[in-house]
Tab-separated table of C-alpha atoms in Angstrom:
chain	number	residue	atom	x	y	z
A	30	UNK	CA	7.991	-3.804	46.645
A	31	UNK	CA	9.341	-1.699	43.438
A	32	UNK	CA	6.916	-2.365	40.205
A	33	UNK	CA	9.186	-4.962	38.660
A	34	UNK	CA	9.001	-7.243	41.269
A	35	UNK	CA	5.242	-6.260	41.891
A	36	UNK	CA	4.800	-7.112	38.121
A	37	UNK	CA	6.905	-10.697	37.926
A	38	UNK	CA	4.336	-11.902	41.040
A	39	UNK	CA	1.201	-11.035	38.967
A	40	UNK	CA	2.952	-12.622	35.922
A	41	UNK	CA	3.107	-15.600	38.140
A	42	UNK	CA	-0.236	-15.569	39.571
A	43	UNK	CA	-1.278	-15.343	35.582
A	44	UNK	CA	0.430	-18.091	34.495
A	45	UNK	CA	-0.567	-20.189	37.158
A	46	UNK	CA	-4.168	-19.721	35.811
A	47	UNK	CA	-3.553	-19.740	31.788
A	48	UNK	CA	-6.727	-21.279	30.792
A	49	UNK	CA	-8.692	-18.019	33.106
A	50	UNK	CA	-6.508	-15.885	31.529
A	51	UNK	CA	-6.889	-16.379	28.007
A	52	UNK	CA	-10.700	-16.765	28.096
A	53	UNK	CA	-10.701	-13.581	29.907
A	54	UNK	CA	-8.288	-11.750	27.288
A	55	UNK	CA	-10.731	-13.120	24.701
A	56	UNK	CA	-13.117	-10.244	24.938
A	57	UNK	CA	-9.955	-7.449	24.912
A	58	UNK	CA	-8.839	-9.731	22.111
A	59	UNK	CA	-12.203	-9.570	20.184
A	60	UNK	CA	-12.734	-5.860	20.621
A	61	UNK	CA	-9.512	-4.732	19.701
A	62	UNK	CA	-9.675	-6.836	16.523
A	63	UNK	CA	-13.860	-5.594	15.712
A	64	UNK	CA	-12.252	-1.741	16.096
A	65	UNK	CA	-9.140	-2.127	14.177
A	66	UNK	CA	-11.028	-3.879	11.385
A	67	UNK	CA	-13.761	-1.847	11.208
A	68	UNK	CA	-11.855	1.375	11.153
A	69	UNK	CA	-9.471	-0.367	8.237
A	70	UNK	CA	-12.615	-1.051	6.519
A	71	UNK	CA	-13.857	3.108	7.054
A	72	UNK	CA	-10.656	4.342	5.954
A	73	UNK	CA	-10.979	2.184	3.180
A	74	UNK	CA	-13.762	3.764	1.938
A	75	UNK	CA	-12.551	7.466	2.785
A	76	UNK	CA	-9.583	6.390	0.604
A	77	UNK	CA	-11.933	5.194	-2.484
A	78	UNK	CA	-14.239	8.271	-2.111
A	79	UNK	CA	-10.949	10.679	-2.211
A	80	UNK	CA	-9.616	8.830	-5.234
A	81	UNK	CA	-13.098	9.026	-6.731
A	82	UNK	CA	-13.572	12.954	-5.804
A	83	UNK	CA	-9.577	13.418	-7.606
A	84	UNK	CA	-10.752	11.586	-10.818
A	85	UNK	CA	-13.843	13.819	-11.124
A	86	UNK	CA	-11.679	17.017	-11.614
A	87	UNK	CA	-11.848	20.120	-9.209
A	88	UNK	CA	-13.995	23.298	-8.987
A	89	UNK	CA	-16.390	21.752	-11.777
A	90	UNK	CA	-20.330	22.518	-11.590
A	91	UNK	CA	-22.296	20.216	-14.268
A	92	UNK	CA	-25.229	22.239	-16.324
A	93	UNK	CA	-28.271	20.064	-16.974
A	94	UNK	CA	-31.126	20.291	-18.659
A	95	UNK	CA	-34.576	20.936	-16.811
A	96	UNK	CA	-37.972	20.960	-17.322
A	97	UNK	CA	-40.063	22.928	-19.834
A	98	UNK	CA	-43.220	23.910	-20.255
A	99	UNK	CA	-44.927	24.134	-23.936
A	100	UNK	CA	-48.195	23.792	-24.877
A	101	UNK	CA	-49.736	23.672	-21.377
A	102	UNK	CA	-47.545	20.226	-21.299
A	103	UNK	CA	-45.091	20.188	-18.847
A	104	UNK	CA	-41.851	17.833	-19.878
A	105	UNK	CA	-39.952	16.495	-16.358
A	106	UNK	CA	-36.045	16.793	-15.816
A	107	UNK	CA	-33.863	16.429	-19.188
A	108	UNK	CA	-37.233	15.448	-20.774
A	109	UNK	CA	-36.310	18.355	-23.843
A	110	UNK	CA	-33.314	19.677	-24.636
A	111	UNK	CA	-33.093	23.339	-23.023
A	112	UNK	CA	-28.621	23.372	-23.464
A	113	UNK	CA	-27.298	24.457	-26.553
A	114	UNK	CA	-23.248	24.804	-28.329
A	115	UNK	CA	-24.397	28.550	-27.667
A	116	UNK	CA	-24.790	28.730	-24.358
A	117	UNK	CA	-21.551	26.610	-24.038
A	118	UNK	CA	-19.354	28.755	-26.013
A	119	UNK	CA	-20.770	31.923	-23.991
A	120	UNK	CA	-20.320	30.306	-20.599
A	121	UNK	CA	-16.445	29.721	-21.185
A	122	UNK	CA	-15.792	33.048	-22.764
A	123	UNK	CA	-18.016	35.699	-21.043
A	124	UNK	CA	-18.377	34.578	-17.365
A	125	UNK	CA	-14.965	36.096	-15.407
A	126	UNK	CA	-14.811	33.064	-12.941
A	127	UNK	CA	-14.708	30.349	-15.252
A	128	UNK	CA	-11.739	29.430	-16.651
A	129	UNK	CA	-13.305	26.288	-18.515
A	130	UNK	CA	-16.623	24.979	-20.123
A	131	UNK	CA	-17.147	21.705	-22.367
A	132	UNK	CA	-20.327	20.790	-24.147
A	133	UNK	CA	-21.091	17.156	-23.657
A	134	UNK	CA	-23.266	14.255	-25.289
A	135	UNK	CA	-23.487	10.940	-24.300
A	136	UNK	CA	-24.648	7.723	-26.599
A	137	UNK	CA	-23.871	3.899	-26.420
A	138	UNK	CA	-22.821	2.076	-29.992
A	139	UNK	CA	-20.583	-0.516	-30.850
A	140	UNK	CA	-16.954	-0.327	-31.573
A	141	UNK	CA	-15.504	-2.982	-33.954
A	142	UNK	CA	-11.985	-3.463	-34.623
A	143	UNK	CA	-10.655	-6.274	-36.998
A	144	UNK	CA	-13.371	-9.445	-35.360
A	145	UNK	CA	-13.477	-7.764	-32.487
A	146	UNK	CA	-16.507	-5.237	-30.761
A	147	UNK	CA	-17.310	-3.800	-28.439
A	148	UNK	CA	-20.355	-1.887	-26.657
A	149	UNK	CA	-19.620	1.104	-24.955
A	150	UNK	CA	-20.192	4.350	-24.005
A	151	UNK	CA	-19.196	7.227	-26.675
A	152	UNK	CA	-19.468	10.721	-25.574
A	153	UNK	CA	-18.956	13.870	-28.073
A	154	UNK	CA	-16.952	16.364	-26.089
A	155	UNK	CA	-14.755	19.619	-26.482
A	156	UNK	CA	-11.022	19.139	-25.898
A	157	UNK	CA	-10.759	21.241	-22.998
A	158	UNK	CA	-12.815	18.255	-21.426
A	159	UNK	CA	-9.764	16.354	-20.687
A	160	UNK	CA	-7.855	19.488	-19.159
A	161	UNK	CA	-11.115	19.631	-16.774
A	162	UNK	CA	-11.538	16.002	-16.166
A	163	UNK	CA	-7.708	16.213	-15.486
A	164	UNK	CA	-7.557	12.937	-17.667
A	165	UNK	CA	-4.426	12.911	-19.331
A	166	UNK	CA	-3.296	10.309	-22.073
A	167	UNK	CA	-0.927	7.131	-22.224
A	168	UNK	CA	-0.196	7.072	-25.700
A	169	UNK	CA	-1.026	9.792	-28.764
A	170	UNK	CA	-2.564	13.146	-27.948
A	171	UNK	CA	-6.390	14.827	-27.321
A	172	UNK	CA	-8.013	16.222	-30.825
A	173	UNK	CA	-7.584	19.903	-31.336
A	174	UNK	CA	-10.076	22.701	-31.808
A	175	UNK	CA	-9.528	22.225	-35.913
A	176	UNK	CA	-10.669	19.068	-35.260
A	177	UNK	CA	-14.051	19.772	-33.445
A	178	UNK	CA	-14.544	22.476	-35.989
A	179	UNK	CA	-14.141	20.217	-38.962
A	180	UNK	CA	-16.164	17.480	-37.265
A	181	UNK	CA	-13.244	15.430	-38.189
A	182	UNK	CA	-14.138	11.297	-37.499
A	183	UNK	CA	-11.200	11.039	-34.696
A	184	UNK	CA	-11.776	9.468	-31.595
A	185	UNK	CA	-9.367	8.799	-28.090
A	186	UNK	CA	-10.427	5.404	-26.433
A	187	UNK	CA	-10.625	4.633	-22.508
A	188	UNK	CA	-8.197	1.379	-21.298
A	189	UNK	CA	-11.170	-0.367	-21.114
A	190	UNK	CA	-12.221	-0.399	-24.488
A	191	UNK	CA	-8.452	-0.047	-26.087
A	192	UNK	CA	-7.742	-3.564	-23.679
A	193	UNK	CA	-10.903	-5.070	-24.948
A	194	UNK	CA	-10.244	-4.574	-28.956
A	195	UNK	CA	-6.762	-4.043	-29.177
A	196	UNK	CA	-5.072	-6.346	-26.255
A	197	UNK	CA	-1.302	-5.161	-25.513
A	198	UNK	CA	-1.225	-3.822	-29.219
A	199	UNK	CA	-1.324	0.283	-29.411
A	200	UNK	CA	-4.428	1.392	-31.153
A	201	UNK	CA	-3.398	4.619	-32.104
A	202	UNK	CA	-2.909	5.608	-35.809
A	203	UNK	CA	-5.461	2.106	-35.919
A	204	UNK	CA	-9.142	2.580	-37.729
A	205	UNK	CA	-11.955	1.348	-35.436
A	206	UNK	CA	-15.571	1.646	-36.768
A	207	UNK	CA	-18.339	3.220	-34.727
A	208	UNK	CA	-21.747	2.690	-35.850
A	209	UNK	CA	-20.409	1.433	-39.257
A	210	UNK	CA	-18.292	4.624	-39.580
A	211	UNK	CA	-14.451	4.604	-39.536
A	212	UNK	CA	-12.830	6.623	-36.746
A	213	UNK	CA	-8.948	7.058	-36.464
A	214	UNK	CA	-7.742	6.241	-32.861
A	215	UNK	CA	-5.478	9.767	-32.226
A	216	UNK	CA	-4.855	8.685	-28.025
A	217	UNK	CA	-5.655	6.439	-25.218
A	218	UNK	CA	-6.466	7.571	-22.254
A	219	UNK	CA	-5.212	7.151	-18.853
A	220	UNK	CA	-7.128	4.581	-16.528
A	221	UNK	CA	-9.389	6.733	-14.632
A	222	UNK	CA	-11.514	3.918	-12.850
A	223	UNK	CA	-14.635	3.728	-10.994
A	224	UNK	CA	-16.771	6.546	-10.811
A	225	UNK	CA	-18.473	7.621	-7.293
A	226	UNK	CA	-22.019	6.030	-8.987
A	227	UNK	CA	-19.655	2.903	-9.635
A	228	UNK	CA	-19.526	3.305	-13.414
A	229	UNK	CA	-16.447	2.227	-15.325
A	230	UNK	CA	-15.040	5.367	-16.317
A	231	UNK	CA	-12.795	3.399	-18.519
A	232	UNK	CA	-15.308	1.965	-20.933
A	233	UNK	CA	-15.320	4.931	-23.039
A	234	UNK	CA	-14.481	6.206	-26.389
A	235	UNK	CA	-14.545	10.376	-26.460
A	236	UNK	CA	-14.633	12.373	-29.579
A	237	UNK	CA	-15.459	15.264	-30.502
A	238	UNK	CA	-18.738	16.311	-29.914
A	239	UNK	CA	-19.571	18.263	-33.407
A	240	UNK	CA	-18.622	14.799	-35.134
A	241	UNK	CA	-20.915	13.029	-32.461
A	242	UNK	CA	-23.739	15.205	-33.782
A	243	UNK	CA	-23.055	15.571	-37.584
A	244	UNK	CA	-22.032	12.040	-38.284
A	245	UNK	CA	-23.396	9.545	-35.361
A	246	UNK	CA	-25.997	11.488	-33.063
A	247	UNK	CA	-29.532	10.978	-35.026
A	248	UNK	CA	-30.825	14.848	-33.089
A	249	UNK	CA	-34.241	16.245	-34.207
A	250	UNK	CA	-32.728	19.495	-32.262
A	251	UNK	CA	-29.328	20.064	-33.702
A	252	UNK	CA	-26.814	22.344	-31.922
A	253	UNK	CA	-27.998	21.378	-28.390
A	254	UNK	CA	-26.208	19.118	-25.977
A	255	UNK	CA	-26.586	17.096	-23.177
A	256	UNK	CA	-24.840	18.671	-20.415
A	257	UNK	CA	-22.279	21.220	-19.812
A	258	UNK	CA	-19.230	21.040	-17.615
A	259	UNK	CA	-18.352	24.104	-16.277
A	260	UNK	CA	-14.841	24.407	-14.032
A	261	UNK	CA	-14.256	27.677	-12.127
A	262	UNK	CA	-11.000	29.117	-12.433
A	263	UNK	CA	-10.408	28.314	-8.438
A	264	UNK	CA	-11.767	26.463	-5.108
A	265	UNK	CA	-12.663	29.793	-4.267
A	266	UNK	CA	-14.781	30.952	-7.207
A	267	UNK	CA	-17.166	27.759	-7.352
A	268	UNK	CA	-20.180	29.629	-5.828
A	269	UNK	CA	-19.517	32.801	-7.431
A	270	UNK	CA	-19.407	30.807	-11.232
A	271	UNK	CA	-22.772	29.381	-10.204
A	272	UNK	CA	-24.534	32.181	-9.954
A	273	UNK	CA	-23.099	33.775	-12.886
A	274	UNK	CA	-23.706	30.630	-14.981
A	275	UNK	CA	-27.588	30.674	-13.602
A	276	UNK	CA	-27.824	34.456	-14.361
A	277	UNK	CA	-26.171	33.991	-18.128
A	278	UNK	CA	-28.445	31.280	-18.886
A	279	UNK	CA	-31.688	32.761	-17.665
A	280	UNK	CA	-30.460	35.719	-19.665
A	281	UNK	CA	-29.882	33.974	-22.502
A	282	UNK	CA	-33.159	31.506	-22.612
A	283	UNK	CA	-35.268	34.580	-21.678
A	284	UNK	CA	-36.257	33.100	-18.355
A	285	UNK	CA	-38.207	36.180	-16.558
A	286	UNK	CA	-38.687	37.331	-13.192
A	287	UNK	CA	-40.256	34.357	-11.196
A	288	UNK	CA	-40.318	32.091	-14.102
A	289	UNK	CA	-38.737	28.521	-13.077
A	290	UNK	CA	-35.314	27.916	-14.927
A	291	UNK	CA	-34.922	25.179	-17.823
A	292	UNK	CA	-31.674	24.519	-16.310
A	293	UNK	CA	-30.187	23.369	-13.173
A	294	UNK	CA	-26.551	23.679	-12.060
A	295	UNK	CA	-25.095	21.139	-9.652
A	296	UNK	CA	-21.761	21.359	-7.697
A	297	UNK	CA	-19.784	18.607	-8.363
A	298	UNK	CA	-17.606	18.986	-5.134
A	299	UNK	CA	-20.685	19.576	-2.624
A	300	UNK	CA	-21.949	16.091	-3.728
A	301	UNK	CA	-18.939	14.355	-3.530
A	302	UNK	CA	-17.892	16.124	-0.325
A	303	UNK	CA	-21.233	15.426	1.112
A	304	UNK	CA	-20.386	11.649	0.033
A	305	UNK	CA	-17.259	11.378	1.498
A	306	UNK	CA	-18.458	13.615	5.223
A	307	UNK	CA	-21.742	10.691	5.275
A	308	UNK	CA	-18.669	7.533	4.709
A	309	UNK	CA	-16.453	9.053	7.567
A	310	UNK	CA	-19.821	9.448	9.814
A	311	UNK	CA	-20.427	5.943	9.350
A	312	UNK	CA	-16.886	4.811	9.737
A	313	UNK	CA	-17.151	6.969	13.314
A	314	UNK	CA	-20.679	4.950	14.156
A	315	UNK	CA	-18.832	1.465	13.203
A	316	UNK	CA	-15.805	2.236	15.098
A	317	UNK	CA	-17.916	3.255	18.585
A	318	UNK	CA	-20.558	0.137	17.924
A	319	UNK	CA	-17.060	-2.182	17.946
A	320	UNK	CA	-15.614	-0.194	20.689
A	321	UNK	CA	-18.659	-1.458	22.503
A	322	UNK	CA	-17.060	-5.093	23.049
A	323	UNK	CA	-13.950	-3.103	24.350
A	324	UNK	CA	-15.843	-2.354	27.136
A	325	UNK	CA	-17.540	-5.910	27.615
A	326	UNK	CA	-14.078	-7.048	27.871
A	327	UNK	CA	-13.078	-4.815	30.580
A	328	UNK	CA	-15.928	-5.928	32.574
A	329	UNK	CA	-14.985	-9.644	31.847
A	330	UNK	CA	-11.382	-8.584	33.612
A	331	UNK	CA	-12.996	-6.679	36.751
A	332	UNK	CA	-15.403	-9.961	37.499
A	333	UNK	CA	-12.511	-12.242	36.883
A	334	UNK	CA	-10.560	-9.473	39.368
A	335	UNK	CA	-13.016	-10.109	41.512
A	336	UNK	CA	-13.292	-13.616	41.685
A	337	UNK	CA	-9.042	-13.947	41.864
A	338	UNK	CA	-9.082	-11.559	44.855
A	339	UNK	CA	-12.353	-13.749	46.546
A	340	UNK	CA	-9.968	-16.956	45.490
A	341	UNK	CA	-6.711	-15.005	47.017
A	342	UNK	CA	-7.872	-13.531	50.108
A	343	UNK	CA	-5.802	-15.512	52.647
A	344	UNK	CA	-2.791	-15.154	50.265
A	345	UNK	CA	-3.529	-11.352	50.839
A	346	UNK	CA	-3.486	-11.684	54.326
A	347	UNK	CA	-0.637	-13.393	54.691
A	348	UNK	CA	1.828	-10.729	52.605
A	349	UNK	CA	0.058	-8.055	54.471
A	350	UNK	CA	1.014	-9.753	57.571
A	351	UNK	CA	4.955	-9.921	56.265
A	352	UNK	CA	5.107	-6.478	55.697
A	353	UNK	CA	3.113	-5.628	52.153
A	354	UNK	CA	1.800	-2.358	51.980
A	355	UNK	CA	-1.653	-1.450	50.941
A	356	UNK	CA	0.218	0.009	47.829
A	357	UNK	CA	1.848	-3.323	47.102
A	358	UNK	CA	-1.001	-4.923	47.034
A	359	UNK	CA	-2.952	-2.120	45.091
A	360	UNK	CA	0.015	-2.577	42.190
A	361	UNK	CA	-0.438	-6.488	41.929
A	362	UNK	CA	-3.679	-6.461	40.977
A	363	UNK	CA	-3.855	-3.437	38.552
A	364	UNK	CA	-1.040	-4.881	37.027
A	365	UNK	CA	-2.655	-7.803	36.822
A	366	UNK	CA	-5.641	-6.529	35.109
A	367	UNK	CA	-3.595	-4.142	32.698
A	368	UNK	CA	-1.117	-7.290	31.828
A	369	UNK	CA	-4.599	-9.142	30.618
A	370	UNK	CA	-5.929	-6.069	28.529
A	371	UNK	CA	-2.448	-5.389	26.880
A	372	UNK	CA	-1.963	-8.799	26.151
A	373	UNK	CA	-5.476	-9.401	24.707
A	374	UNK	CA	-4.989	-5.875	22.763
A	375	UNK	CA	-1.859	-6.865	21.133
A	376	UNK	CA	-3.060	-10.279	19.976
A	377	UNK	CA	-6.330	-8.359	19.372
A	378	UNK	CA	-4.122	-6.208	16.755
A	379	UNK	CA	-2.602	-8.636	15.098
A	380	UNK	CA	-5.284	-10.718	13.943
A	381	UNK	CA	-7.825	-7.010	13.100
A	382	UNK	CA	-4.744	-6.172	10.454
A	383	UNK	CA	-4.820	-10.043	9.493
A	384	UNK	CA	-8.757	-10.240	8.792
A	385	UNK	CA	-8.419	-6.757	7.289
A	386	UNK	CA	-5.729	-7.996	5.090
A	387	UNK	CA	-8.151	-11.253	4.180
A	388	UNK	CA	-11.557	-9.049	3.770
A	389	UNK	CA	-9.396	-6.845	1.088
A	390	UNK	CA	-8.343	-9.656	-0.640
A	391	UNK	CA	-11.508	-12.178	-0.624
A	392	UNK	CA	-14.307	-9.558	-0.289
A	393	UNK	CA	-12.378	-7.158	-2.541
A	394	UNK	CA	-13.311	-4.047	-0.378
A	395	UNK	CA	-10.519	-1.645	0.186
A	396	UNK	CA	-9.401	-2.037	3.492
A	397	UNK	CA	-6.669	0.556	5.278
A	398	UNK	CA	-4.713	0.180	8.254
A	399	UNK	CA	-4.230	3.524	10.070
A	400	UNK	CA	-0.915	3.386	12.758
A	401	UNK	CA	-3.191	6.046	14.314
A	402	UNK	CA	-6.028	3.100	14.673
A	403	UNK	CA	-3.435	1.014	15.955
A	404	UNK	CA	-2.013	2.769	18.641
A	405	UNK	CA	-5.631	4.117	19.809
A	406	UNK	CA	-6.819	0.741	20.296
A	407	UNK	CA	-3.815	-0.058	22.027
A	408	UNK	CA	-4.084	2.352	24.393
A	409	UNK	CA	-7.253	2.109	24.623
A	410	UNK	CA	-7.047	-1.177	26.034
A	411	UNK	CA	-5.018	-0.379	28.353
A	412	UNK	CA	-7.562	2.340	30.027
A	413	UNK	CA	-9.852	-0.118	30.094
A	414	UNK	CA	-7.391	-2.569	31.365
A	415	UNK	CA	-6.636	0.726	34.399
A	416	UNK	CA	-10.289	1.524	35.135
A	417	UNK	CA	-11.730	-1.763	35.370
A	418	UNK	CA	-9.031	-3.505	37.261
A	419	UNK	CA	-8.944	-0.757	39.444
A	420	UNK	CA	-11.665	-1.081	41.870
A	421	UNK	CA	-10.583	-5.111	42.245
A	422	UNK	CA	-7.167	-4.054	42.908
A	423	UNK	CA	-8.743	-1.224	45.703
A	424	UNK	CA	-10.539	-3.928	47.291
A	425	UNK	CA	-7.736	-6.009	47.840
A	426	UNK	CA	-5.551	-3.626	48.885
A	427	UNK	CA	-8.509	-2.756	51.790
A	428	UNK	CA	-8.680	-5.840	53.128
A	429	UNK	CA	-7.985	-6.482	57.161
A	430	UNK	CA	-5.046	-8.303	57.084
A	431	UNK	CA	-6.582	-10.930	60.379
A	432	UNK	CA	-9.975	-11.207	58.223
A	433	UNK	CA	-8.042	-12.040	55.465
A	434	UNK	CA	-6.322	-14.972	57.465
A	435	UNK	CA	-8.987	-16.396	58.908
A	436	UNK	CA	-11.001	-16.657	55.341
A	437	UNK	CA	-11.139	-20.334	54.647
């Protein structure tokens, strides 16, 4: 018996039992489904972490403030203002592995244009924050060093805020007040969207960050600033413009031997790279815990195996007794048990990409269908469908041929 024929009689022998076979497909079907959903739903988030990490910027470390000691009083994290222009200014022209460095302050006030306002976030910045954020603009242009030096009352709004106040009309050239004062909108920006803490990077308005303190920014310390954004002039050079950033500052604060800084320097990319490794670990751990009913199902097709070659035993004897080879019989039932398991994966398939497709669209999280998914779990099912229709298919192929007649 060639495999064609041996695979129309276990077609046959299939069909003969539908209702058997489809509840025994069901667990192939429900496993292959649970894997190829789950990884969509992993990828997913992979996807949204990368997009996140890109709309950070590259090679950027963020300078905070830290903690201070005066008086025998000891102020926690950001608690006084340690960061000044200064140090800003010095960090982006003396350290050799830094091409960039922005000053930054961050406030909330209302925007009002015409009867409309707005709440947002307004942050005073330098314009090469934009080259570093690599946020470029829809419509107008950044403000220019003249600008910042001149503390001139110009501001670029996020699509957010320009949507909000300004609807399908271009704000640019438009005056919008902040805190009572009139700004001139000079650019919108480009929509950037959610930020890995799941901010709206959008809702924004950016200016520049000597008008922020001169004309909005009520500071008891003038000159400092909230953070500063520091981007290295390559992948290469992050660590290397950490350590010259720490020893600059410490130089310039006067921060002896042993003393604890009043700074601290984070790497952007660590923590979002750390973000995205923990994500694809969990996408791993969701895509073994489904794989887990893979294997359930292959069980469920070796005891049904089992059971059709208890149920088939004088039809066994009987072909061995016209001439069917212990192989013959061998290749019914495997094919058998691999027919179930590629049946139930491809049905599995179709609906795991169909209740991706609905948990995307009803449960809004971003969903991705990998071909590589696809195809594993597709294989995969038919390994299991292999190994545990094997040892069914060995059995019957070892039975004795007069036992197997006489079986009532």
């Amino acid at each position: 018996m060639n495999l064609l024929s041996a695979a129309k009689v276990s077609f046959r022998s299939l069909r003969a039992n539908k209702m058997r076979s489809a509840l025994t497909m069901l667990g192939m079907i429900i496993g292959v489904a649970a894997v190829i959903v789950m990884v969509a739903i992993g990828a997913g988030a992979n996807e949204r972490i990368s997009a996140q990490i890109a709309s950070i910027g590259s090679n950027l470390l963020l300078v905070l403030p830290g903690s201070t000691t005066s008086g025998g009083l000891r102020s926690g994290f950001g608690g006084v203002p340690t960061l000044t222009m200064g140090d800003a200014r010095a960090i982006g022209k003396e350290l050799p592995s830094v091409s960039l460095a922005s000053p930054s302050i961050r406030t909330s006030a209302p925007v009002v244009y015409g009867n409309q306002n707005w709440s947002t976030i307004v942050q005073g910045v330098g314009p090469e924050y934009l080259d570093m954020r690599e946020w470029k603009t829809v419509s107008g242009r950044n403000f220019t060093a003249a600008e910042l030096d001149a503390a001139s009352k110009v501001a670029l709004l996020g699509l957010t805020v320009s949507d909000t106040l300004f609807g399908s009309e271009d704000p640019v050239g438009k005056i919008v007040r902040i805190k009572r004062s009139p700004f001139t909108v000079v650019g919108v920006l480009e929509r950037k969207g959610q930020s890995p803490q799941g901010q709206d990077q959008d809702d924004t308005v950016i200016m520049p960050i000597t008008t922020l303190q001169k004309k909005l920014y009520a500071s008891a310390h003038a000159g400092t600033v909230g953070v500063i954004m520091v981007q290295a002039v390559d992948g290469d050079s992050v660590k290397e413009a950490e350590r010259q950033v720490v020893a600059l500052l410490r130089q310039r604060h006067r921060i002896g031997p042993g003393q604890e800084d009043d700074f601290s320097v984070r790497n952007l990319s660590e923590m979002l790279a750390l973000a995205e490794s923990a994500t694809r670990i969990m996408s791993l751990l969701l895509g073994g815990i489904a794989s887990v009913s893979l294997v359930v199902g292959g069980i469920g097709i070796m005891n049904i195996m089992l059971v059709s070659v208890t149920e088939r035993t004088r039809e066994i004897g009987i072909r061995m007794a016209v001439g069917a080879r212990e192989r013959d019989i061998l290749s019914q039932f495997l094919i058998e048990a691999v027919l179930l398991a590629l049946t139930g994966g491809a049905v599995g398939i179709v609906l795991g990409g169909a209740g991706a497709v609905l948990i995307s669209r009803f449960a809004g999280w971003s969903t991705v269908i990998s071909p590589s998914a696809v195809v594993l779990a597709f294989g995969f099912s038919a390994a299991v469908g292999i190994f545990f229709g094997f040892y069914p298919a060995r059995k019957a192929s070892r039975l004795d041929p007069i036992e197997a007649l006489r079986y009532e």
